mmCIF file of C-alpha atoms in Angstrom:
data_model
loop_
_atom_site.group_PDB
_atom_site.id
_atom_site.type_symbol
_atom_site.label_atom_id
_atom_site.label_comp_id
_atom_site.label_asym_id
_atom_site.label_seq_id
_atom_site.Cartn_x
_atom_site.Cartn_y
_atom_site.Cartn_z
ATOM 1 C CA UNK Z 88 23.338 42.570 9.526
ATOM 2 C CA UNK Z 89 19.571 42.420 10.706
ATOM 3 C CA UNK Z 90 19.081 46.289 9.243
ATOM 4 C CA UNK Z 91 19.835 44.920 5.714
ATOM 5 C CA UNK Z 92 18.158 41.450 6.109
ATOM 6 C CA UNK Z 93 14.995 43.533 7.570
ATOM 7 C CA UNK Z 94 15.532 45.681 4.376
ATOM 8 C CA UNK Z 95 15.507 43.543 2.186
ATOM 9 C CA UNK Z 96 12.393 41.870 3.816
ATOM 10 C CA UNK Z 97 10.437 45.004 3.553
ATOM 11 C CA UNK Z 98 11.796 45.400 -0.329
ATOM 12 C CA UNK Z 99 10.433 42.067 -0.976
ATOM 13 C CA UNK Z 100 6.908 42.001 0.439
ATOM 14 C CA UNK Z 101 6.305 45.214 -1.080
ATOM 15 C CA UNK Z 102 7.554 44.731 -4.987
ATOM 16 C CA UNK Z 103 5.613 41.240 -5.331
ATOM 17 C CA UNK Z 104 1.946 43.023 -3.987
ATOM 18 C CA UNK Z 105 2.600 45.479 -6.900
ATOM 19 C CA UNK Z 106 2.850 48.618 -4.807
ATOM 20 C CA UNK Z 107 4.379 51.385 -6.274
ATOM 21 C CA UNK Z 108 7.938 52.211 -5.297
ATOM 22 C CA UNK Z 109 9.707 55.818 -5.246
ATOM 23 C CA UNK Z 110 13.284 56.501 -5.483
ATOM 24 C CA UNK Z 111 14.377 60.425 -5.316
ATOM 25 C CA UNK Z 112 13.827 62.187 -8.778
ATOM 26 C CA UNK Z 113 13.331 58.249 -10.439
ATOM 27 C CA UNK Z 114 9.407 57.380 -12.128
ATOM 28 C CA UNK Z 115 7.696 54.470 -10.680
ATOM 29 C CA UNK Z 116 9.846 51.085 -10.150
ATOM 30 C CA UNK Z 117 10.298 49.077 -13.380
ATOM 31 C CA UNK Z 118 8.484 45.493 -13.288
ATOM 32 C CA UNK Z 119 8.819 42.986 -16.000
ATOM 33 C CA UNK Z 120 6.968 39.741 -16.761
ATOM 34 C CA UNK Z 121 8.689 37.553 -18.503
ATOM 35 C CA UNK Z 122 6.622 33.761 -20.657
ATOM 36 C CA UNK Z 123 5.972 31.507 -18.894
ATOM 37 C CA UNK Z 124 8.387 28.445 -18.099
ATOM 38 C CA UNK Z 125 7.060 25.169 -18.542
ATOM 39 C CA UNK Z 126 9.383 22.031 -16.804
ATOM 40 C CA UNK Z 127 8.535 18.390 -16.444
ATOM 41 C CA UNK Z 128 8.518 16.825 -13.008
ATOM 42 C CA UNK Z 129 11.363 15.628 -11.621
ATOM 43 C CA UNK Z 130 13.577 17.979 -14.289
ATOM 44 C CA UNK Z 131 15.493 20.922 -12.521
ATOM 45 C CA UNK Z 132 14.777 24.418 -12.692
ATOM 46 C CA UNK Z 133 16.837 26.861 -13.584
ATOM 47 C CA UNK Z 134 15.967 30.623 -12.323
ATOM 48 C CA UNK Z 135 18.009 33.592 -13.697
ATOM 49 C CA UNK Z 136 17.439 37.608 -13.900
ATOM 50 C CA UNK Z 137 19.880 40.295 -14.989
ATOM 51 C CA UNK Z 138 21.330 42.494 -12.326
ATOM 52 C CA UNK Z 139 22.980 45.586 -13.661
ATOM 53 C CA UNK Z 140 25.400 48.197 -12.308
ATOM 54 C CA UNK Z 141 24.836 49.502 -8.526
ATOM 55 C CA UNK Z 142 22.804 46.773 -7.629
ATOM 56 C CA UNK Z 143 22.548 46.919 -3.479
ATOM 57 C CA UNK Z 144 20.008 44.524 -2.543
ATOM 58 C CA UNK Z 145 18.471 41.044 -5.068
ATOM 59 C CA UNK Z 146 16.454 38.414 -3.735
ATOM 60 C CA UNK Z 147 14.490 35.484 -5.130
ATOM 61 C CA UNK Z 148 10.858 34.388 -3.901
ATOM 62 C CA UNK Z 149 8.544 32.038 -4.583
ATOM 63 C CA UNK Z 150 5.126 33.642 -3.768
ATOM 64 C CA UNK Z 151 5.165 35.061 0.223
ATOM 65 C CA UNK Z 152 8.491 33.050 0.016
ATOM 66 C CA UNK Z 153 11.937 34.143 0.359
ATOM 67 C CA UNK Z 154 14.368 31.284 -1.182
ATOM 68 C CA UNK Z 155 17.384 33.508 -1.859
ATOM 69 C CA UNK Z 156 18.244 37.072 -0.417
ATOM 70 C CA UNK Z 157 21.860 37.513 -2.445
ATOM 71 C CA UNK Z 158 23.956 34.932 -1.751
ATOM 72 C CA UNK Z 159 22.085 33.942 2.103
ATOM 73 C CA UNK Z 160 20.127 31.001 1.784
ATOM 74 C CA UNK Z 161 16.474 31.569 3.499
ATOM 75 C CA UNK Z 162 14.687 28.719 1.730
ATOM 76 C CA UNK Z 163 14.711 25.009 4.014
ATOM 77 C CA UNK Z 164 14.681 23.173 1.065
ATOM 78 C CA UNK Z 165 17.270 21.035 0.076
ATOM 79 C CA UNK Z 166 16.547 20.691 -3.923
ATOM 80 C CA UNK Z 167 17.151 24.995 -4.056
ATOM 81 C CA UNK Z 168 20.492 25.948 -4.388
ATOM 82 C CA UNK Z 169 22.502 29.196 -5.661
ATOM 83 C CA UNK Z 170 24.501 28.915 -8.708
ATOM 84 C CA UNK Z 171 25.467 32.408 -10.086
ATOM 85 C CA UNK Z 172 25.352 35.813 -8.279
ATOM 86 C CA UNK Z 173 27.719 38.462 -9.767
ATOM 87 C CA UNK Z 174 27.316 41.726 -11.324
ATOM 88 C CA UNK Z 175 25.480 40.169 -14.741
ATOM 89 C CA UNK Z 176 23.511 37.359 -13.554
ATOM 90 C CA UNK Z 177 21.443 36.054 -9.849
ATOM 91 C CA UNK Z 178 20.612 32.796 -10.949
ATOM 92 C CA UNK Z 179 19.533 29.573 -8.398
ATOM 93 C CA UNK Z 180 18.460 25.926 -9.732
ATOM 94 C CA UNK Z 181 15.181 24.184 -7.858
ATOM 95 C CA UNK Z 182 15.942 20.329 -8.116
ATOM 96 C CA UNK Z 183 14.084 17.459 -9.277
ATOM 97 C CA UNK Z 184 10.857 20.253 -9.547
ATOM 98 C CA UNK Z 185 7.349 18.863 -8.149
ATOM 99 C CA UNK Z 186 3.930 19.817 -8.554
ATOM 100 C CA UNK Z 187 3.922 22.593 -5.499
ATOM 101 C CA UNK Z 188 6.672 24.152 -7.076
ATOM 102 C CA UNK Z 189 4.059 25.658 -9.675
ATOM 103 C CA UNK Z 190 3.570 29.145 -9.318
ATOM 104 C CA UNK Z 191 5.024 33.045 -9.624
ATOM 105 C CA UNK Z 192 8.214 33.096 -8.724
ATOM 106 C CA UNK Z 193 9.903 36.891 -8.411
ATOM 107 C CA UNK Z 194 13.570 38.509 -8.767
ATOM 108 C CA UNK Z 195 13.787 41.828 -6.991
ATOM 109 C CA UNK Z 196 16.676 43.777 -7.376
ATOM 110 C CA UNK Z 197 17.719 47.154 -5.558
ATOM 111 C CA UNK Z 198 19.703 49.184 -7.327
ATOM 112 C CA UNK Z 199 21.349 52.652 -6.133
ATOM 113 C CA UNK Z 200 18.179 54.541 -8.006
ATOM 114 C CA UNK Z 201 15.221 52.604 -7.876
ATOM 115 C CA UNK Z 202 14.189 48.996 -7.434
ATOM 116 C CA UNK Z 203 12.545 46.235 -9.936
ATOM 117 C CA UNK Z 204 10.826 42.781 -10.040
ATOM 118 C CA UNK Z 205 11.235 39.999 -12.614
ATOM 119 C CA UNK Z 206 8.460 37.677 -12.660
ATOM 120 C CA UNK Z 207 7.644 34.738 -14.085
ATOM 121 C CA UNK Z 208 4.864 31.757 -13.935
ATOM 122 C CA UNK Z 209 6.630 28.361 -14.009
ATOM 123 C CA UNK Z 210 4.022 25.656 -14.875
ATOM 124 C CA UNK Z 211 4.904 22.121 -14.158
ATOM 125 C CA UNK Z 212 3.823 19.347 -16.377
ATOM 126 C CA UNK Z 213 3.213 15.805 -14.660
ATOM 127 C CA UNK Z 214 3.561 12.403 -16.818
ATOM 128 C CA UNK Z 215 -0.102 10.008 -16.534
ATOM 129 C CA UNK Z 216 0.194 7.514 -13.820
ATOM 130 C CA UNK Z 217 -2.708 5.041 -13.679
ATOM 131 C CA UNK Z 218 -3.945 4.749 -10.399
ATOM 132 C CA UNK Z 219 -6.783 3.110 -10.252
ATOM 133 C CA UNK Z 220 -7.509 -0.092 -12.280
ATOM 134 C CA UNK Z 221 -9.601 -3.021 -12.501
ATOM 135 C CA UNK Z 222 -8.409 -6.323 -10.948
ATOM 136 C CA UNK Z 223 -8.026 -9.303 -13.160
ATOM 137 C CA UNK Z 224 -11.643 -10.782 -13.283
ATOM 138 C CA UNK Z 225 -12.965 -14.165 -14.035
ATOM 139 C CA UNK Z 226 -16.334 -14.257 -14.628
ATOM 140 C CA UNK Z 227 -19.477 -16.459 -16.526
ATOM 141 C CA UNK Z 228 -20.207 -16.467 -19.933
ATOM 142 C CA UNK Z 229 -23.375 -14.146 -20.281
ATOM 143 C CA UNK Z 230 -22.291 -11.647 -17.077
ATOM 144 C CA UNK Z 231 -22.276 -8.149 -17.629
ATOM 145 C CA UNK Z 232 -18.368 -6.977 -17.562
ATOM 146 C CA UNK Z 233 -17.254 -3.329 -16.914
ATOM 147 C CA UNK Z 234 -13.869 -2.213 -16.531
ATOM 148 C CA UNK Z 235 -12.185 0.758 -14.920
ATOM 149 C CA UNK Z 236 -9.510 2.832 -15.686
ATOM 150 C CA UNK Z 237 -8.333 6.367 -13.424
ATOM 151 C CA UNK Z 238 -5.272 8.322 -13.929
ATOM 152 C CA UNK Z 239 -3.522 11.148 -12.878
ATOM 153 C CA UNK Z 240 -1.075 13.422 -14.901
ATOM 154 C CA UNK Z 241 -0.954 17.211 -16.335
ATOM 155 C CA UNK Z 242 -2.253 17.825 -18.695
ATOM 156 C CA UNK Z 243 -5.121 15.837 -17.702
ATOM 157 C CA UNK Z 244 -4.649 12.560 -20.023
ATOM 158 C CA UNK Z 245 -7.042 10.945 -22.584
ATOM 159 C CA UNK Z 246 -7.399 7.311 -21.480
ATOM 160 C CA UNK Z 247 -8.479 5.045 -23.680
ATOM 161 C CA UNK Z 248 -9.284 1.417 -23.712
ATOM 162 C CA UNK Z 249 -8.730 -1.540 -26.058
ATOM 163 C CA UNK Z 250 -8.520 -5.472 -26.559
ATOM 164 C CA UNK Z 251 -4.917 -6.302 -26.724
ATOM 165 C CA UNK Z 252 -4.812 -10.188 -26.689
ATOM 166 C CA UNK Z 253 -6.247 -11.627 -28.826
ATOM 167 C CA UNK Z 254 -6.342 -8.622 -30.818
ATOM 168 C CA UNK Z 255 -9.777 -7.236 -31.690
ATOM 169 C CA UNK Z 256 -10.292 -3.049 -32.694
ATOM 170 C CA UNK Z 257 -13.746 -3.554 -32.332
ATOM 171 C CA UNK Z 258 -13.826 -4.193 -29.222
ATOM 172 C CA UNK Z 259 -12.060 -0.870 -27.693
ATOM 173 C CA UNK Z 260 -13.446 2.822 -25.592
ATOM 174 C CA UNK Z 261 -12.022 6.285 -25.252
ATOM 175 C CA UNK Z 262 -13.355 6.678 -22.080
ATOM 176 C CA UNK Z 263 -12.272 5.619 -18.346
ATOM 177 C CA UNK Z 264 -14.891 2.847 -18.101
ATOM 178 C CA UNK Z 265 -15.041 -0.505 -21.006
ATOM 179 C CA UNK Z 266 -18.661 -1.983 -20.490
ATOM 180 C CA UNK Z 267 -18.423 -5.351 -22.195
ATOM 181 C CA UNK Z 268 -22.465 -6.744 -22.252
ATOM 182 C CA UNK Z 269 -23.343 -10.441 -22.170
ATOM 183 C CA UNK Z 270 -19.546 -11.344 -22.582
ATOM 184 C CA UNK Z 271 -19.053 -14.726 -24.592
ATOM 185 C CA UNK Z 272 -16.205 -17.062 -24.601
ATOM 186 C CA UNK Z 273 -14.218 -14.730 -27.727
ATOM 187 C CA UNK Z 274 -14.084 -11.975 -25.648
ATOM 188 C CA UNK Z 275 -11.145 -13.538 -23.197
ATOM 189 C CA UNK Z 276 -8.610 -12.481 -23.055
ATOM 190 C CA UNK Z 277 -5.924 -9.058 -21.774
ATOM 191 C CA UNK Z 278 -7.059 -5.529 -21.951
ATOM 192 C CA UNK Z 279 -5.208 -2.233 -21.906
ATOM 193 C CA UNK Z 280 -5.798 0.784 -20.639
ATOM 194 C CA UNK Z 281 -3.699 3.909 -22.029
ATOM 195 C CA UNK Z 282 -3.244 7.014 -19.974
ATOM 196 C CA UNK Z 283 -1.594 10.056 -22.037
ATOM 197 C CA UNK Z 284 -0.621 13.641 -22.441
ATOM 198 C CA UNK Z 285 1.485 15.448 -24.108
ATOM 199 C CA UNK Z 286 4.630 14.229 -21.536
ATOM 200 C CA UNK Z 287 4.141 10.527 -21.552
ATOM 201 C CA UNK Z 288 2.160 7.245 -21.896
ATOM 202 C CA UNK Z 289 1.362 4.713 -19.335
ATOM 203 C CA UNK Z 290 -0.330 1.842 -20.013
ATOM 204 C CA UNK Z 291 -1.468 -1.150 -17.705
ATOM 205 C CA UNK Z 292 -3.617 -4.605 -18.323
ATOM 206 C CA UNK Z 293 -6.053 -6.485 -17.035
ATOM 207 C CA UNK Z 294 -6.776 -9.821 -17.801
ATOM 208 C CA UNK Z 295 -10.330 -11.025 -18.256
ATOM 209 C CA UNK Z 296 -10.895 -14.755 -17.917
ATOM 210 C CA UNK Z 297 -14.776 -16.079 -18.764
ATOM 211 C CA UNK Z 298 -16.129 -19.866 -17.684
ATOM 212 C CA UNK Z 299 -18.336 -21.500 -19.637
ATOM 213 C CA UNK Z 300 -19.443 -25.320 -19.676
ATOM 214 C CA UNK Z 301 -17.874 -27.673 -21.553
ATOM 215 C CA UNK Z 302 -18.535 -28.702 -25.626
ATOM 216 C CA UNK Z 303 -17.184 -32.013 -26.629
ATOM 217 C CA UNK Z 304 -16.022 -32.607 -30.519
ATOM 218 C CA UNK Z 305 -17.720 -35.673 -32.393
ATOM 219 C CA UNK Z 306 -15.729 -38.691 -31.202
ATOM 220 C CA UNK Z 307 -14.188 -40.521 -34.311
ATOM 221 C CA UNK Z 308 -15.126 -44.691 -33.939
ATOM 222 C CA UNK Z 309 -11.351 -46.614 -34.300
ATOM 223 C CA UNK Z 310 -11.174 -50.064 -35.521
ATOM 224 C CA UNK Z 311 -8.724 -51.899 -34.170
ATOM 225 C CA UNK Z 312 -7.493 -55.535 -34.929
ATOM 226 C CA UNK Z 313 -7.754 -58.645 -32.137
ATOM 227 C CA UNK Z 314 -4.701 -58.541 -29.870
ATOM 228 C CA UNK Z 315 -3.490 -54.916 -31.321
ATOM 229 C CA UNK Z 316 -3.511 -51.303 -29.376
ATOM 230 C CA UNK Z 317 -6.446 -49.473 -29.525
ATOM 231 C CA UNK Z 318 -6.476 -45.713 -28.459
ATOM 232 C CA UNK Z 319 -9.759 -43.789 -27.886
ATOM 233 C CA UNK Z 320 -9.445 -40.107 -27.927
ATOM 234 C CA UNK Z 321 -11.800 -36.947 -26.398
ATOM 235 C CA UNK Z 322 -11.007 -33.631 -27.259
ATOM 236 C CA UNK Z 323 -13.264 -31.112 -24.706
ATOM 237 C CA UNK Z 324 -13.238 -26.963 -24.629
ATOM 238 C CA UNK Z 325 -14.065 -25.325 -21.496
ATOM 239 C CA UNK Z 326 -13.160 -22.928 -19.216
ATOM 240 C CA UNK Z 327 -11.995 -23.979 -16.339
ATOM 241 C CA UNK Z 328 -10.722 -27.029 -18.089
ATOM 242 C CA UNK Z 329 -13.071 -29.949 -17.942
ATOM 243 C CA UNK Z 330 -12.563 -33.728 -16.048
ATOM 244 C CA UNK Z 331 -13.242 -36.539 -17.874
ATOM 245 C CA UNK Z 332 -14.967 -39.725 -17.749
ATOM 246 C CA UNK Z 333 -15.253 -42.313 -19.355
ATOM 247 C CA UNK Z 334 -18.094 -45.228 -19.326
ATOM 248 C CA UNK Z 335 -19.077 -48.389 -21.199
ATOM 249 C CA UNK Z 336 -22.700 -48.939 -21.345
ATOM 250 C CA UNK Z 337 -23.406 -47.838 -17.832
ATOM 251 C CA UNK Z 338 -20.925 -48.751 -16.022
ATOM 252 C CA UNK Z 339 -17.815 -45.988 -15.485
ATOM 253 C CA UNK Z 340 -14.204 -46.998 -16.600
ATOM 254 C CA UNK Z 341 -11.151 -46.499 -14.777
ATOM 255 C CA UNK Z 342 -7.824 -46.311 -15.816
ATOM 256 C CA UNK Z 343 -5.405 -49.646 -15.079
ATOM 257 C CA UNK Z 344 -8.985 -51.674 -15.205
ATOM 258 C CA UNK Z 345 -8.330 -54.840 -17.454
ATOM 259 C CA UNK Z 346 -5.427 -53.656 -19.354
ATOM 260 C CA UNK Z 347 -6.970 -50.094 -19.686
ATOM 261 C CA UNK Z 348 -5.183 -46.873 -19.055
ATOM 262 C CA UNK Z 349 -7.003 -43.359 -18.813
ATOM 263 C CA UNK Z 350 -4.418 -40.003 -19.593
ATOM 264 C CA UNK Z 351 -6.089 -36.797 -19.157
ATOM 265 C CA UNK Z 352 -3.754 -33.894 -20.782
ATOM 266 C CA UNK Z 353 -5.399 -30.737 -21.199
ATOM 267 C CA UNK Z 354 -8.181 -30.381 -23.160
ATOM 268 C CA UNK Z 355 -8.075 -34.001 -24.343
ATOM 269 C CA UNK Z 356 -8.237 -37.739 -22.801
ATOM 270 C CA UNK Z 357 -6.971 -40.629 -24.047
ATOM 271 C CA UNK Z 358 -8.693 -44.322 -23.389
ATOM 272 C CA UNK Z 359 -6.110 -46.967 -24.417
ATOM 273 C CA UNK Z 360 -6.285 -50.633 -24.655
ATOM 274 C CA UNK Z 361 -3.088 -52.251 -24.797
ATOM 275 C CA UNK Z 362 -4.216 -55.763 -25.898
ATOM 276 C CA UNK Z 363 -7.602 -55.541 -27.629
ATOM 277 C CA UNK Z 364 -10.021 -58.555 -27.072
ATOM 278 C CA UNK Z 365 -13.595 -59.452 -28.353
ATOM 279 C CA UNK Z 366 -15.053 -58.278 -25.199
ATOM 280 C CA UNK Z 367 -13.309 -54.691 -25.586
ATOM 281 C CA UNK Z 368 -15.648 -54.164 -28.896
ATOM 282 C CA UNK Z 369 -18.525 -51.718 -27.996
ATOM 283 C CA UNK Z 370 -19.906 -48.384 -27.382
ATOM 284 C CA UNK Z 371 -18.127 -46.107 -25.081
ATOM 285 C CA UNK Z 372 -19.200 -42.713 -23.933
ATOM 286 C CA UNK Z 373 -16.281 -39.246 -22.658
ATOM 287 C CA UNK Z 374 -18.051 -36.870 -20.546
ATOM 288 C CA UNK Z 375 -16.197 -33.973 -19.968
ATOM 289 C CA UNK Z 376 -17.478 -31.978 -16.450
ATOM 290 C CA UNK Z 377 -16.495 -28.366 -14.996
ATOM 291 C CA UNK Z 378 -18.468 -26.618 -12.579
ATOM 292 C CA UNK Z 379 -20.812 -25.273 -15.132
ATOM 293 C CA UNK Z 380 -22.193 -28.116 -16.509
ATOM 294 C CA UNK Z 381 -21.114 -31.376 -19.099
ATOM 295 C CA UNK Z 382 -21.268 -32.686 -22.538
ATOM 296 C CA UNK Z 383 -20.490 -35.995 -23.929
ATOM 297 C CA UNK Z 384 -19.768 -37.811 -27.127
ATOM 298 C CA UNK Z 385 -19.863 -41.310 -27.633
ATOM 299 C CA UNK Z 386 -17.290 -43.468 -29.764
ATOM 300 C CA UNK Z 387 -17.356 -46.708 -31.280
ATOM 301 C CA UNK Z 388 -14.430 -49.799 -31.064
ATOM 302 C CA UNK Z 389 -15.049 -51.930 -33.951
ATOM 303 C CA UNK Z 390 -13.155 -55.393 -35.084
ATOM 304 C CA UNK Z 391 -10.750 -54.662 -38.283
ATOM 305 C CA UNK Z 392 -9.857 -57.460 -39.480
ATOM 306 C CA UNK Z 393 -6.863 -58.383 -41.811
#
């Protein structure tokens, strides 16, 4: 009835501010603190205090908050929910617990000679997530790189950097930030950041891609018999990958050009003459072109004769 709900209200507000409570001929109302619980997000919650003989009035708060007043229900929420209440035991479950759940959370039982308060300080622990990180990057050999990592979690997590592919431990920070000076070609590649605590790890990547202008390798000179195949090859490195072209004296070759074919695969390009002839003997020059600049090598088709 609302005497006994308006009771138990009063009961309530006073035990938790830690005002002193009188029953007729009883000492001071007994209060006991019990360790601290610690939970894991999203776990439930399981809330229990003794009751004892002749009890008349229990409740369960959270802070200001009344969740359970015996067996009525004052708490909106959906994830609290009563499980025991008998002579032994008032115990209720908080679902899938969350960060705001943290706090002192209070059993206060009336009994027929004087009330008491169990309390206890649930601390909820919160896995890293990562999230803030730095987009996948292409960038020029010789920039200045700096990468970013930002996570959440509780405990606070260590986050850590490191070269994952290819994989290099020099190259690695226990901080939030990775600066990477003057960057070079070697260090391409993925990077990981690692966010943890004592719950979990998380760990994302970011890949780093770096441009630079092409290098060509030494073109080998082929000697190729009158009326045989003859195959010119070009091997190029670059990032992005390079074009190719391919010239005889002066004057640029293309491919189905008197018996000629040009194949670009890749890193490499092939110049192919399917029916050699006196006139195909010479100097030829591969350029290999990106938007950072070129580099060429020059190969010679001699006469082999049998």
């Amino acid at each position: 009835n609302n005497t006994e709900v308006m009771w138990v209200g009063i009961l309530l507000f006073l035990l938790p501010a830690g005002l002193p409570v009188r029953s007729q001929g009883e000492s001071q109302s007994d209060n006991k603190q019990m360790d601290n619980i610690t939970i894991r997000q999203g776990e439930t919650l399981f809330l229990s205090c003794s009751q004892g003989d002749f009890v008349t009035h229990t409740a369960w708060l959270n802070r200001s908050s009344i969740l359970y007043a015996g067996e009525d229900k004052w708490s909106v929420d959906s994830r609290v929910s009563l499980v025991t209440l008998n002579q032994d035991e008032f115990t209720i479950k908080i679902e899938d617990v969350d960060l705001a759940d943290e706090g002192q959370y209070i059993c206060a039982v009336q009994t027929s000679s004087r009330p008491r308060t169990t309390s206890v300080h649930i601390i909820v622990q919160v896995p890293p997530k990562i999230v803030n990180l730095s987009k996948d990057l292409v960038v020029n050999e010789g920039s200045n790189v700096t990468l970013m990592c930002l996570a959440n979690g509780k405990p606070e997590p260590a986050i850590g950097w490191r070269m994952l592919s290819p994989s290099d431990d020099s190259l690695s920070s226990d901080s939030e930030v990775l600066e990477i000076p003057f960057i070079s070609r070697y260090r391409a590649g993925v990077y990981e950041c690692t966010a943890s605590n004592d719950i979990a790890v998380d760990t994302q990547t970011v890949e780093l891609t770096v441009n630079y202008p092409p290098s060509v390798s030494d073109g080998r000179d082929v000697g190729v018999t009158l009326g045989q195949r003859g195959v010119l090859q070009c091997e190029a490195d670059a990032v992005p990958e390079a074009d190719f072209e391919w010239y005889r004296d002066d004057r640029r070759i293309f491919s189905d050009f008197d018996g000629i074919e040009i194949e670009d695969a890749g890193a490499f390009s092939k110049l192919t003459f399917f029916n050699v002839s006196e006139a195909d003997y010479g100097n030829y020059t591969c350029i290999a072109i990106n938007k950072l600049g070129s580099a060429n090598t020059s190969i010679i088709l001699y006469g082999k004769f049998q």
